[in-house]
Every structure is written in structure tokens, then in C-alpha cells.
Amino acid sequence: MKTDDSSRLQNLNKTIKAASQTNLYKDKNLKILSRLEDLSTLPFTTKQDLRENYPFGGLATDMQNVIEVHTSSGTTGKAVVSYLTKKDILEGNKAISKAWKTFGINKDSRLMFIMSYGLFSGAAINTYAIQHLGAFVLPAGIQPIMKQINLMIDYQIDTIVATPGFLLYLSDSLEKNNIPREKLNLKRAIAAGEIYSNQTRAKIEELLDIEVFDHYGLCEVNTGIAYECEYHNGLHILDDYVIAEIINPKTGGTLKLGELGELVLTSLKKEASPIIRYRTGDITKIIPGKCKCGRQSYRIDRIHGRINDTMFIRGIKVNPYELRDFILNIVGNNLKSSDIIFKIKKNDIKYTPQVYISVKDDKILPKLQKDIKDTTKVPFNINSVEPNFFGREDNNKVKLVQYVED
Ligand SMILES: [Zn+2]
């Protein structure tokens, strides 16, 4: 038993007690636990549960105590909301600033946040945590790329926070506009919001001559949950703030250390929006053993994918992240943009799935089409598009898998 387990259990029971008062949990028969291990006896919370309880069903305090609200970026149906009291923001700052400290941020750091503010929780919540360390934050949000580059130069920004796709786009844009890398004072980037491989990370690090850290979070629990240390060997969980479990997504059973499954999170210090066993839909594992850095916290592996992103095409299962890396490997330096989009149609065997890609020379496309068919057994149709097709300047994220409606 870890030494801090008793305070975690205490906070877990506080969370259970607070949650039981809400509409979201009042019929779920939550019980106070005598051991942390018994958490697996409590019911799950799904995104659907949260949506059905919009707007106030999950709120565990009076509106009078709430000072901020965020919603998840869901574009269809009812949003998922997360409320914050003053105490929630302070506890969040304490927890999440640990991650930023580990990335090397201190009061001399100059950060630029290239993610949208507004209802999206990631930018605001992390900005507060960074400012808690006394660092400078430039809340750039979404702007045309030349404006972003000029801000980076004018303020000699050393750290940027963006999606990995944006970082590749930044590198392309510097090259296209003949802006020497030396004009920027960049040392590191925190790349989050999109799932990316170590291979993509290495590419970004080489192109921009920076260190890239992964950071994991989600609006439903908090947009700071786990972070990489200097060893980049999994993400350290903020253990005194959340409890992480890995379950078999089909049976709901808890998996052992090291087994790949769905990440489930329980909050320990959220006052306004406590959450119990939230099914994130993200696929990862808990890494056994301790990290070389000496931190005692549990670590999760980098996110492997999302359960709902697996493409089922004509009865064949295709992992879009693996297919993306496979394509990027084949196309190599022939790319004009690092973005790729797959378009598929659910339950329609007549529809030919599409790949959208931007290459310098179309001659590679027939070979690419054949290689994809050989490896996936699915005949994808390849579309050659211009980089602006992906709309990087207008969007936080580009959705890798897009479903075509009838
Ligand atoms: Zn470590």
C-alpha cells in the first residue's frame, strides 16, 4: 500500500458523498468504500450519462459557488459540462502546475497557447496552472499562421502549446515563408489534443529543434490528468487528483497492470462536478514499475487510440493511427502537409473509403493505393488535395476519421 493511499481513500469517499447528492448519481446507489481496491464495485459513468444530465444534473454544489463552466467540444446533441468553484480552480492549479514544472516551466518562461479559449477547458485551465508558477502566458488562441509566427518572434516565446498537427504546419509555414528557425527562441512544445506517434514526435522535434512533451487531459475530468517527464517513458498520473483504472471495454472487468484497455478515471478533488469511474474511450495501459526520474506516481502509456475511432470497413478492422503512420512512412518527404483524413461510411459496403492527402508529386499515389490495399485488404480511394483542404488555420484539431452521412 502506498503511503498516501489513506488520503486518496478519504478524498474518494468525499467525492462519492458529494456525487450521491446529484441527479446524475442519486439512483446509482453509490456506497462509501473501506478500501481503494473496492472502487471497481462502483458503476461506470459514460458520456451519455453526462449528456442526459445537461445542464445541471451533475452539479454537486449551489450555482452561487460556481465561478466558471466549460463544455466539451461535442458538436452534436447536448454538451458535457464541467463546473468549477474557486476551490476547484485552486486544487486544479496545484495539481496541474506539477506537470508544467516538470516540462521545465518557471517564472522566467514565456508560453504561447495556440488552442482556442472560450468554452474549451484546455486553454483556460492550463493557463491558470501555468500562471500559478508565475510564468508569462500569451493567450494567442486560433489566428492566421503569420500572426502566430510574428507573436512568437516579438515575444521571444520559448514554449508553445498546440496540437501536433499544428506544430508540423508551423514547420511547413516557416520553410515556405523563408523564416529562419533562429529568429524563434523556441525550446519546447507541449503537443496535445490529437493522438500522435513517437515517430511524429521525433519528426516535430527534428524539424523545429525543440523537445516535445505529451500531456493528457479531458474536459469531463480535468484538462490536466497525466504528463511526461524528461524520460518520455509514459505519462505520470496526477495520483492525488485522480484515480486511473484500465478496463476491458467489452466486459467492464478491471485489467491488470500492463494490459491494454480503456482508461477509466475518478476525480478525487472536484467539488462542483465530481465524477466516478468515467469511461474515457481512450485506449492505453498502466506501465508497471517505477520511472527513472524517481517520481512515485503511476504512469499510463501514450494513448494508443480511441475505441470509437477503429474503422470497420466491410467487416475488416482498421486502426486509423497505424494506417496514418504507414502512409506517412511510404510518402516520406513527398508530403506537402502532414495531415491525413479518412472518410468512411458506416454499414455501407458499396461505399469506397477515401483517403485525403497532400503530396508534392502525384506519381506516388498508385503505389500508395496498392500498398494500402495489400496491408489492410481494403481498397481505399486516394484523393490528392492542397494543404488548405485540412483547414489548419481555422481549427484546433483535424479529425482523422470522418464519417460520411447519407
Ligand atoms: Zn518519470
Short mmCIF file of C-alpha atoms and ligand atoms in Angstrom, two decimals:
data_model
loop_
_atom_site.label_atom_id
_atom_site.label_comp_id
_atom_site.label_asym_id
_atom_site.label_seq_id
_atom_site.Cartn_x
_atom_site.Cartn_y
_atom_site.Cartn_z
CA MET A 1 0.00 0.00 0.00
CA LYS A 2 1.36 3.40 -0.93
CA THR A 3 1.81 5.85 1.92
CA ASP A 4 -0.66 8.38 0.54
CA ASP A 5 -3.40 5.82 -0.07
CA SER A 6 -5.27 6.79 3.09
CA SER A 7 -5.69 10.39 1.94
CA ARG A 8 -6.72 9.17 -1.51
CA LEU A 9 -9.37 6.94 0.07
CA GLN A 10 -10.57 9.84 2.18
CA ASN A 11 -10.87 12.08 -0.88
CA LEU A 12 -12.54 9.30 -2.86
CA ASN A 13 -15.21 8.92 -0.17
CA LYS A 14 -15.72 12.69 -0.09
CA THR A 15 -16.22 12.54 -3.87
CA ILE A 16 -18.68 9.64 -3.56
CA LYS A 17 -20.63 11.51 -0.90
CA ALA A 18 -20.83 14.70 -2.95
CA ALA A 19 -21.71 12.82 -6.15
CA SER A 20 -24.55 10.92 -4.41
CA GLN A 21 -26.41 14.23 -3.96
CA THR A 22 -26.60 14.88 -7.71
CA ASN A 23 -29.26 13.76 -10.19
CA LEU A 24 -26.51 12.09 -12.16
CA TYR A 25 -25.70 9.64 -9.36
CA LYS A 26 -28.67 9.65 -6.99
CA ASP A 27 -30.10 6.39 -8.39
CA LYS A 28 -26.74 4.71 -8.84
CA ASN A 29 -26.57 3.51 -5.26
CA LEU A 30 -23.02 4.68 -4.56
CA LYS A 31 -21.51 3.34 -1.33
CA ILE A 32 -18.74 4.65 0.89
CA LEU A 33 -15.67 2.40 0.46
CA SER A 34 -13.31 0.96 3.05
CA ARG A 35 -10.52 0.17 0.56
CA LEU A 36 -9.35 1.87 -2.66
CA GLU A 37 -9.47 -1.52 -4.41
CA ASP A 38 -13.26 -1.58 -3.97
CA LEU A 39 -13.63 1.29 -6.43
CA SER A 40 -14.20 -1.37 -9.10
CA THR A 41 -17.53 -2.24 -7.41
CA LEU A 42 -18.99 1.18 -8.28
CA PRO A 43 -20.87 1.76 -11.55
CA PHE A 44 -19.34 3.50 -14.56
CA THR A 45 -20.22 6.96 -15.83
CA THR A 46 -20.49 7.39 -19.60
CA LYS A 47 -20.52 10.40 -21.85
CA GLN A 48 -24.18 9.58 -22.50
CA ASP A 49 -24.93 9.85 -18.74
CA LEU A 50 -23.34 13.30 -18.69
CA ARG A 51 -25.22 14.46 -21.78
CA GLU A 52 -28.53 13.29 -20.36
CA ASN A 53 -27.84 15.34 -17.25
CA TYR A 54 -27.18 18.58 -19.10
CA PRO A 55 -27.08 21.25 -17.82
CA PHE A 56 -27.25 20.88 -14.01
CA GLY A 57 -27.71 17.14 -13.30
CA GLY A 58 -24.07 16.60 -12.35
CA LEU A 59 -23.69 19.76 -10.28
CA ALA A 60 -22.87 18.98 -6.64
CA THR A 61 -22.94 22.50 -5.19
CA ASP A 62 -25.07 25.66 -5.38
CA MET A 63 -24.69 27.73 -8.55
CA GLN A 64 -23.70 30.53 -6.20
CA ASN A 65 -20.38 28.74 -5.53
CA VAL A 66 -19.63 28.16 -9.22
CA ILE A 67 -17.25 30.64 -10.83
CA GLU A 68 -16.66 29.06 -14.24
CA VAL A 69 -18.06 26.46 -16.62
CA HIS A 70 -16.57 24.56 -19.55
CA THR A 71 -18.13 22.23 -22.07
CA SER A 72 -16.63 19.51 -24.20
CA SER A 73 -16.28 20.19 -27.88
CA GLY A 74 -19.09 17.83 -28.90
CA THR A 75 -20.78 19.17 -31.99
CA THR A 76 -23.89 17.02 -31.90
CA GLY A 77 -26.50 16.71 -29.19
CA LYS A 78 -26.19 18.05 -25.68
CA ALA A 79 -22.81 19.17 -24.41
CA VAL A 80 -20.90 17.69 -21.49
CA VAL A 81 -20.38 20.34 -18.83
CA SER A 82 -17.81 20.76 -16.10
CA TYR A 83 -18.37 23.35 -13.35
CA LEU A 84 -15.64 24.90 -11.22
CA THR A 85 -15.74 26.50 -7.81
CA LYS A 86 -12.97 28.73 -6.54
CA LYS A 87 -11.60 25.74 -4.63
CA ASP A 88 -11.71 23.61 -7.79
CA ILE A 89 -9.55 26.13 -9.63
CA LEU A 90 -7.07 26.30 -6.74
CA GLU A 91 -6.85 22.50 -6.43
CA GLY A 92 -6.55 22.22 -10.22
CA ASN A 93 -3.73 24.77 -10.22
CA LYS A 94 -1.87 22.86 -7.52
CA ALA A 95 -2.19 19.56 -9.36
CA ILE A 96 -1.68 20.66 -12.95
CA SER A 97 1.20 23.05 -12.23
CA LYS A 98 3.21 19.95 -11.24
CA ALA A 99 3.03 18.86 -14.86
CA TRP A 100 4.16 22.26 -16.14
CA LYS A 101 7.01 22.41 -13.66
CA THR A 102 8.15 19.04 -14.98
CA PHE A 103 8.11 20.40 -18.54
CA GLY A 104 10.65 22.97 -17.32
CA ILE A 105 8.32 25.93 -16.83
CA ASN A 106 9.20 28.55 -14.22
CA LYS A 107 8.59 32.25 -13.67
CA ASP A 108 11.05 33.16 -16.45
CA SER A 109 9.23 31.06 -19.05
CA ARG A 110 7.25 32.58 -21.90
CA LEU A 111 4.45 30.44 -23.21
CA MET A 112 2.08 30.84 -26.07
CA PHE A 113 -1.20 28.93 -26.11
CA ILE A 114 -2.29 28.08 -29.63
CA MET A 115 -5.59 26.47 -28.73
CA SER A 116 -8.98 28.13 -28.63
CA TYR A 117 -10.15 29.71 -25.40
CA GLY A 118 -13.88 30.13 -24.80
CA LEU A 119 -15.84 27.07 -23.67
CA PHE A 120 -12.95 24.66 -24.36
CA SER A 121 -11.42 23.89 -20.97
CA GLY A 122 -7.86 23.03 -22.02
CA ALA A 123 -6.63 26.54 -22.72
CA ALA A 124 -8.13 28.30 -19.68
CA ILE A 125 -7.47 25.62 -17.04
CA ASN A 126 -3.86 25.15 -18.09
CA THR A 127 -3.29 28.90 -18.40
CA TYR A 128 -4.29 29.30 -14.74
CA ALA A 129 -1.95 26.46 -13.72
CA ILE A 130 0.96 27.98 -15.67
CA GLN A 131 0.33 31.43 -14.22
CA HIS A 132 0.26 29.78 -10.78
CA LEU A 133 4.00 29.19 -11.40
CA GLY A 134 4.45 32.87 -12.29
CA ALA A 135 5.19 32.22 -15.97
CA PHE A 136 4.10 34.52 -18.81
CA VAL A 137 1.23 33.28 -20.99
CA LEU A 138 0.31 34.74 -24.36
CA PRO A 139 -3.27 33.55 -24.99
CA ALA A 140 -3.00 33.53 -28.79
CA GLY A 141 -5.85 31.12 -29.48
CA ILE A 142 -6.55 30.49 -33.14
CA GLN A 143 -5.01 33.07 -35.52
CA PRO A 144 -3.63 33.11 -39.06
CA ILE A 145 -0.23 31.42 -39.09
CA MET A 146 1.86 34.53 -39.91
CA LYS A 147 0.32 36.34 -36.97
CA GLN A 148 1.25 33.40 -34.73
CA ILE A 149 4.82 33.36 -36.02
CA ASN A 150 5.22 37.11 -35.53
CA LEU A 151 3.94 36.86 -31.95
CA MET A 152 6.44 34.07 -31.27
CA ILE A 153 9.26 36.23 -32.59
CA ASP A 154 8.16 39.52 -30.97
CA TYR A 155 7.79 37.99 -27.50
CA GLN A 156 10.65 35.51 -27.89
CA ILE A 157 8.33 32.68 -26.85
CA ASP A 158 10.20 29.62 -25.52
CA THR A 159 7.27 27.20 -25.14
CA ILE A 160 4.24 26.65 -27.34
CA VAL A 161 1.17 24.62 -26.58
CA ALA A 162 -0.59 23.28 -29.66
CA THR A 163 -1.79 20.17 -31.42
CA PRO A 164 0.95 18.05 -33.04
CA GLY A 165 -0.67 18.74 -36.42
CA PHE A 166 -0.29 22.48 -35.83
CA LEU A 167 3.41 22.06 -34.97
CA LEU A 168 4.02 20.33 -38.31
CA TYR A 169 2.05 23.06 -40.03
CA LEU A 170 4.21 25.66 -38.26
CA SER A 171 7.35 23.99 -39.55
CA ASP A 172 5.97 23.91 -43.12
CA SER A 173 4.99 27.58 -42.84
CA LEU A 174 8.43 28.70 -41.61
CA GLU A 175 10.00 26.96 -44.57
CA LYS A 176 7.51 28.29 -47.09
CA ASN A 177 7.98 31.88 -45.86
CA ASN A 178 11.78 31.64 -45.60
CA ILE A 179 11.80 32.42 -41.89
CA PRO A 180 14.99 31.06 -40.33
CA ARG A 181 14.44 28.92 -37.23
CA GLU A 182 16.97 31.11 -35.34
CA LYS A 183 14.51 34.00 -35.33
CA LEU A 184 12.44 31.98 -32.88
CA ASN A 185 13.50 31.30 -29.32
CA LEU A 186 11.58 28.01 -29.10
CA LYS A 187 12.85 25.38 -26.67
CA ARG A 188 9.89 23.08 -26.25
CA ALA A 189 6.32 22.36 -27.22
CA ILE A 190 3.55 20.66 -25.34
CA ALA A 191 1.64 18.77 -28.01
CA ALA A 192 -1.83 17.61 -27.05
CA GLY A 193 -5.39 17.31 -28.32
CA GLU A 194 -4.62 14.81 -31.07
CA ILE A 195 -3.24 11.27 -30.84
CA TYR A 196 0.28 11.09 -32.32
CA SER A 197 3.03 8.50 -32.52
CA ASN A 198 6.61 8.67 -31.27
CA GLN A 199 7.59 8.81 -34.93
CA THR A 200 5.59 12.04 -35.45
CA ARG A 201 7.05 13.44 -32.24
CA ALA A 202 10.60 12.74 -33.47
CA LYS A 203 9.79 14.46 -36.74
CA ILE A 204 8.48 17.60 -34.98
CA GLU A 205 11.50 17.67 -32.65
CA GLU A 206 13.88 17.45 -35.58
CA LEU A 207 12.12 19.98 -37.80
CA LEU A 208 11.68 22.62 -35.10
CA ASP A 209 14.74 21.72 -32.99
CA ILE A 210 12.69 21.51 -29.78
CA GLU A 211 11.71 18.97 -27.14
CA VAL A 212 8.10 17.77 -27.34
CA PHE A 213 6.13 16.67 -24.27
CA ASP A 214 2.83 14.81 -24.28
CA HIS A 215 0.11 15.94 -21.89
CA TYR A 216 -3.21 14.19 -21.37
CA GLY A 217 -6.49 15.52 -20.08
CA LEU A 218 -10.16 15.80 -20.89
CA CYS A 219 -12.91 18.26 -20.04
CA GLU A 220 -15.09 15.71 -18.21
CA VAL A 221 -12.45 15.11 -15.53
CA ASN A 222 -9.91 17.86 -15.97
CA THR A 223 -7.73 19.02 -18.82
CA GLY A 224 -4.60 18.02 -16.90
CA ILE A 225 -4.50 14.39 -15.83
CA ALA A 226 -1.15 12.93 -16.89
CA TYR A 227 2.14 14.32 -18.19
CA GLU A 228 5.51 13.20 -19.49
CA CYS A 229 8.70 13.75 -17.55
CA GLU A 230 12.16 14.25 -19.02
CA TYR A 231 12.43 10.48 -19.78
CA HIS A 232 9.37 10.46 -22.07
CA ASN A 233 8.56 6.96 -20.93
CA GLY A 234 4.81 7.08 -20.35
CA LEU A 235 2.74 9.79 -18.68
CA HIS A 236 2.76 10.31 -14.93
CA ILE A 237 -0.74 10.40 -13.46
CA LEU A 238 -1.63 13.17 -11.02
CA ASP A 239 -2.30 10.48 -8.41
CA ASP A 240 -3.58 12.68 -5.62
CA TYR A 241 -6.03 14.29 -8.02
CA VAL A 242 -7.47 11.34 -9.99
CA ILE A 243 -7.56 7.55 -9.85
CA ALA A 244 -6.88 5.73 -13.12
CA GLU A 245 -8.09 2.21 -13.92
CA ILE A 246 -7.85 0.17 -17.10
CA ILE A 247 -10.84 -1.96 -18.04
CA ASN A 248 -11.79 -4.42 -20.73
CA PRO A 249 -14.15 -2.25 -22.81
CA LYS A 250 -16.34 -5.23 -23.69
CA THR A 251 -16.81 -6.84 -20.27
CA GLY A 252 -16.12 -3.85 -18.00
CA GLY A 253 -13.75 -6.01 -15.94
CA THR A 254 -10.63 -4.43 -14.45
CA LEU A 255 -7.41 -5.33 -16.25
CA LYS A 256 -4.00 -6.00 -14.71
CA LEU A 257 -1.00 -3.67 -14.80
CA GLY A 258 0.49 -3.62 -18.28
CA GLU A 259 -2.68 -4.80 -20.08
CA LEU A 260 -4.11 -2.62 -22.82
CA GLY A 261 -7.69 -1.46 -22.40
CA GLU A 262 -9.96 1.54 -21.82
CA LEU A 263 -8.86 4.25 -19.40
CA VAL A 264 -11.40 4.95 -16.62
CA LEU A 265 -10.96 7.98 -14.35
CA THR A 266 -12.36 9.01 -10.97
CA SER A 267 -11.86 12.52 -9.61
CA LEU A 268 -10.59 12.97 -6.04
CA LYS A 269 -10.77 16.72 -5.51
CA LYS A 270 -13.55 18.08 -7.66
CA GLU A 271 -16.16 19.93 -5.66
CA ALA A 272 -18.65 21.14 -8.29
CA SER A 273 -18.50 18.29 -10.82
CA PRO A 274 -17.35 15.11 -9.04
CA ILE A 275 -17.06 12.17 -11.40
CA ILE A 276 -16.92 8.45 -10.66
CA ARG A 277 -15.37 5.84 -12.98
CA TYR A 278 -15.69 7.86 -16.16
CA ARG A 279 -15.17 5.81 -19.32
CA THR A 280 -12.82 7.95 -21.40
CA GLY A 281 -12.92 5.85 -24.59
CA ASP A 282 -9.12 6.20 -24.75
CA ILE A 283 -7.00 3.08 -25.12
CA THR A 284 -3.85 2.75 -23.03
CA LYS A 285 -2.30 0.69 -20.23
CA ILE A 286 -0.75 1.31 -16.83
CA ILE A 287 3.01 0.85 -17.12
CA PRO A 288 4.37 -1.47 -14.43
CA GLY A 289 7.46 -0.46 -12.46
CA LYS A 290 8.91 2.89 -11.49
CA CYS A 291 10.15 5.65 -13.78
CA LYS A 292 13.85 6.52 -13.93
CA CYS A 293 13.01 10.06 -12.78
CA GLY A 294 12.15 8.76 -9.31
CA ARG A 295 8.58 10.06 -9.23
CA GLN A 296 6.38 7.57 -7.42
CA SER A 297 3.19 8.12 -9.38
CA TYR A 298 1.55 5.57 -11.65
CA ARG A 299 2.21 6.02 -15.35
CA ILE A 300 -0.05 5.38 -18.33
CA ASP A 301 1.29 4.66 -21.79
CA ARG A 302 0.79 7.26 -24.51
CA ILE A 303 -2.76 6.97 -25.85
CA HIS A 304 -2.93 4.20 -28.47
CA GLY A 305 -6.23 5.26 -29.96
CA ARG A 306 -9.88 5.79 -29.21
CA ILE A 307 -12.32 2.93 -29.01
CA ASN A 308 -14.77 4.63 -31.34
CA ASP A 309 -12.11 5.52 -33.91
CA THR A 310 -11.50 1.95 -35.02
CA MET A 311 -12.72 1.77 -38.60
CA PHE A 312 -14.83 -1.25 -39.53
CA ILE A 313 -14.91 -1.45 -43.27
CA ARG A 314 -16.61 -4.39 -44.96
CA GLY A 315 -16.08 -6.47 -41.85
CA ILE A 316 -12.37 -5.59 -41.63
CA LYS A 317 -10.97 -3.74 -38.61
CA VAL A 318 -8.53 -0.94 -39.44
CA ASN A 319 -6.65 1.12 -36.84
CA PRO A 320 -6.58 4.66 -38.31
CA TYR A 321 -3.48 5.72 -36.34
CA GLU A 322 -1.45 2.77 -37.60
CA LEU A 323 -2.69 3.33 -41.13
CA ARG A 324 -1.75 7.02 -40.91
CA ASP A 325 1.81 6.17 -39.82
CA PHE A 326 2.04 3.51 -42.54
CA ILE A 327 1.06 6.11 -45.17
CA LEU A 328 3.41 8.78 -43.80
CA ASN A 329 6.27 6.25 -44.00
CA ILE A 330 5.59 5.45 -47.63
CA VAL A 331 5.11 9.04 -48.74
CA GLY A 332 8.04 10.38 -46.67
CA ASN A 333 9.46 13.65 -47.98
CA ASN A 334 6.92 13.83 -50.75
CA LEU A 335 4.34 15.37 -48.40
CA LYS A 336 3.06 18.93 -48.68
CA SER A 337 1.04 18.66 -45.46
CA SER A 338 1.38 16.17 -42.63
CA ASP A 339 -2.38 15.91 -42.27
CA ILE A 340 -4.40 12.98 -43.50
CA ILE A 341 -8.15 12.43 -43.39
CA PHE A 342 -10.01 9.12 -43.81
CA LYS A 343 -13.64 9.29 -44.86
CA ILE A 344 -15.78 6.22 -44.36
CA LYS A 345 -19.48 5.40 -44.28
CA LYS A 346 -20.94 3.22 -41.58
CA ASN A 347 -22.63 -0.03 -42.61
CA ASP A 348 -22.40 0.59 -46.34
CA ILE A 349 -20.36 -1.99 -48.20
CA LYS A 350 -20.90 -0.19 -51.52
CA TYR A 351 -19.11 2.96 -50.35
CA THR A 352 -15.40 3.11 -51.17
CA PRO A 353 -13.49 4.55 -48.22
CA GLN A 354 -11.45 7.64 -49.05
CA VAL A 355 -8.02 8.93 -48.07
CA TYR A 356 -7.27 12.66 -48.44
CA ILE A 357 -3.59 13.51 -48.64
CA SER A 358 -1.43 16.37 -49.93
CA VAL A 359 1.69 15.34 -51.84
CA LYS A 360 4.25 17.17 -53.98
CA ASP A 361 4.20 14.56 -56.73
CA ASP A 362 1.06 12.59 -57.61
CA LYS A 363 3.14 9.83 -59.21
CA ILE A 364 3.42 8.11 -55.83
CA LEU A 365 -0.35 7.70 -55.48
CA PRO A 366 -0.89 4.44 -57.44
CA LYS A 367 1.85 2.72 -55.40
CA LEU A 368 0.34 4.11 -52.20
CA GLN A 369 -3.09 2.80 -53.16
CA LYS A 370 -1.68 -0.67 -53.83
CA ASP A 371 0.36 -0.72 -50.59
CA ILE A 372 -2.68 0.27 -48.52
CA LYS A 373 -4.79 -2.43 -50.19
CA ASP A 374 -2.05 -5.02 -49.58
CA THR A 375 -1.74 -4.20 -45.89
CA THR A 376 -5.36 -3.51 -44.89
CA LYS A 377 -7.21 -5.63 -47.52
CA VAL A 378 -9.43 -2.58 -48.04
CA PRO A 379 -9.46 -0.74 -51.39
CA PHE A 380 -9.15 2.89 -50.28
CA ASN A 381 -9.53 5.57 -52.93
CA ILE A 382 -6.75 8.19 -52.72
CA ASN A 383 -7.55 11.89 -53.19
CA SER A 384 -4.74 14.35 -53.76
CA VAL A 385 -5.66 17.73 -52.18
CA GLU A 386 -3.97 21.05 -51.40
CA PRO A 387 -2.80 21.64 -47.78
CA ASN A 388 -5.55 24.21 -47.15
CA PHE A 389 -8.09 21.36 -47.52
CA PHE A 390 -7.32 20.43 -43.90
CA GLY A 391 -8.13 23.94 -42.60
CA ARG A 392 -5.31 24.02 -40.02
CA GLU A 393 -5.59 27.78 -39.61
CA ASP A 394 -9.26 27.61 -38.67
CA ASN A 395 -9.35 24.52 -36.49
CA ASN A 396 -7.84 23.35 -33.28
CA LYS A 397 -7.91 19.80 -34.48
CA VAL A 398 -8.29 17.94 -37.70
CA LYS A 399 -10.44 14.84 -37.28
CA LEU A 400 -8.50 11.89 -38.66
CA VAL A 401 -11.59 9.73 -39.23
CA GLN A 402 -14.66 11.40 -40.64
CA TYR A 403 -17.97 9.66 -41.23
CA VAL A 404 -19.93 10.38 -44.35
CA GLU A 405 -23.67 10.75 -43.76
CA ASP A 406 -26.31 9.65 -46.24
ZN ZN B 1 9.32 9.98 -14.96
#
